[in-house]
């Protein structure tokens, strides 16, 4: 029975790990192409005004960070999971502060909890 539970935990961990490698890398790469969405629309206008560069440049920087985060999850899942969880929570917070895209904020909070769960599973399955 313990072996079966271990197998289930490992499978769950691997599913979450795959998700948090692929999704940040795809979303990060899309910050350069805007094929999935126009990412600048999610920027809080008051925050955009404080940037020393354009919103598009900011989103490209975000894209690089997301790609790196996905690669960290691939190599060091526990550390990467905590990074992705914090990153998603911060994104959700900025959306909540802006008062727009509340559905996306909720989705990002759920993904943050999932990334945190993956990081915790990494400790016992890897």
Coordinates of C-alpha atoms in Angstrom, one line a residue:
X1 CA 0.0 0.0 0.0
X2 CA 2.8 2.4 0.8
X3 CA 4.4 1.7 -2.5
X4 CA 1.1 2.6 -4.3
X5 CA 0.8 5.9 -2.3
X6 CA 4.4 6.7 -3.2
X7 CA 3.7 6.1 -6.8
X8 CA 0.6 8.4 -6.7
X9 CA 2.6 11.1 -5.0
X10 CA 5.4 10.8 -7.6
X11 CA 2.8 10.9 -10.4
X12 CA 1.2 14.0 -8.9
X13 CA 4.5 15.7 -8.5
X14 CA 5.6 14.9 -12.1
X15 CA 2.3 16.3 -13.4
X16 CA 2.7 19.5 -11.5
X17 CA 6.4 19.7 -12.4
X18 CA 5.6 19.3 -16.1
X19 CA 3.0 22.0 -15.8
X20 CA 5.3 24.5 -14.1
X21 CA 8.1 23.9 -16.5
X22 CA 6.0 24.3 -19.7
X23 CA 3.5 27.0 -18.7
X24 CA 6.1 29.6 -17.5
X25 CA 8.3 29.0 -20.5
X26 CA 5.4 29.2 -23.0
X27 CA 4.0 32.3 -21.3
X28 CA 7.4 33.9 -21.1
X29 CA 8.2 33.2 -24.7
X30 CA 4.8 34.7 -25.7
X31 CA 5.7 38.0 -24.0
X32 CA 7.9 38.5 -27.2
X33 CA 5.2 37.5 -29.7
X34 CA 1.8 38.2 -28.1
X35 CA 0.3 35.3 -29.9
X36 CA -1.7 34.1 -26.9
X37 CA -2.8 37.6 -25.7
X38 CA -1.7 41.2 -25.6
X39 CA 0.2 41.0 -22.3
X40 CA 0.4 44.7 -21.9
X41 CA -3.3 44.9 -21.2
X42 CA -2.6 43.3 -17.8
X43 CA -0.3 46.1 -16.7
X44 CA -1.8 48.5 -14.1
X45 CA -1.7 51.9 -15.9
X46 CA -0.5 53.7 -12.7
X47 CA 2.4 51.2 -12.5
X48 CA 3.2 51.5 -16.2
X49 CA 3.6 55.3 -15.8
X50 CA 6.4 54.7 -13.2
X51 CA 8.4 52.5 -15.5
X52 CA 11.6 53.9 -17.1
X53 CA 10.7 52.1 -20.3
X54 CA 7.7 51.0 -22.3
X55 CA 5.2 48.4 -21.2
X56 CA 6.3 46.1 -24.0
X57 CA 9.9 46.2 -22.8
X58 CA 8.7 45.5 -19.3
X59 CA 6.7 42.5 -20.5
X60 CA 9.8 41.2 -22.3
X61 CA 11.8 41.4 -19.1
X62 CA 8.9 39.5 -17.4
X63 CA 9.1 36.9 -20.2
X64 CA 12.8 36.3 -19.6
X65 CA 12.1 35.9 -15.8
X66 CA 9.3 33.4 -16.5
X67 CA 11.5 31.4 -18.9
X68 CA 14.3 31.2 -16.3
X69 CA 11.7 30.3 -13.6
X70 CA 10.5 27.4 -15.7
X71 CA 14.0 26.2 -16.2
X72 CA 14.7 26.3 -12.5
X73 CA 11.6 24.2 -11.9
X74 CA 13.1 21.7 -14.4
X75 CA 16.5 21.5 -12.6
X76 CA 15.6 22.3 -9.0
X77 CA 11.9 21.7 -8.6
X78 CA 11.6 22.7 -4.9
X79 CA 13.4 26.0 -5.3
X80 CA 11.7 26.7 -8.7
X81 CA 8.3 25.9 -7.2
X82 CA 8.7 28.5 -4.5
X83 CA 9.9 31.0 -7.1
X84 CA 6.9 30.4 -9.4
X85 CA 4.5 30.4 -6.4
X86 CA 5.8 33.8 -5.3
X87 CA 5.8 35.2 -8.8
X88 CA 2.2 34.1 -9.5
X89 CA 1.1 35.6 -6.1
X90 CA 2.7 38.9 -7.0
X91 CA 1.0 39.0 -10.4
X92 CA -2.3 38.3 -8.7
X93 CA -1.7 41.0 -6.2
X94 CA -0.9 43.6 -8.9
X95 CA -4.1 42.6 -10.7
X96 CA -6.2 42.9 -7.5
X97 CA -4.7 46.3 -6.8
X98 CA -5.6 47.4 -10.3
X99 CA -9.1 46.2 -9.8
X100 CA -9.3 44.6 -13.2
X101 CA -8.9 41.1 -14.5
X102 CA -10.0 39.7 -11.2
X103 CA -10.7 36.3 -12.8
X104 CA -7.1 36.1 -13.9
X105 CA -6.0 37.1 -10.4
X106 CA -8.0 34.3 -8.9
X107 CA -6.6 31.9 -11.5
X108 CA -3.0 33.0 -10.7
X109 CA -3.6 32.5 -7.0
X110 CA -4.8 29.0 -7.6
X111 CA -1.8 28.3 -9.8
X112 CA 0.4 29.8 -7.0
X113 CA -1.0 27.3 -4.5
X114 CA -0.4 24.5 -7.0
X115 CA 3.2 25.6 -7.5
X116 CA 3.7 25.7 -3.7
X117 CA 2.2 22.2 -3.5
X118 CA 4.6 21.0 -6.1
X119 CA 7.6 22.5 -4.2
X120 CA 6.5 20.8 -1.1
X121 CA 6.0 17.5 -2.9
X122 CA 9.5 17.8 -4.4
X123 CA 10.9 17.5 -0.9
X124 CA 9.4 14.1 -0.4
X125 CA 9.4 12.6 -3.9
X126 CA 12.7 13.6 -5.5

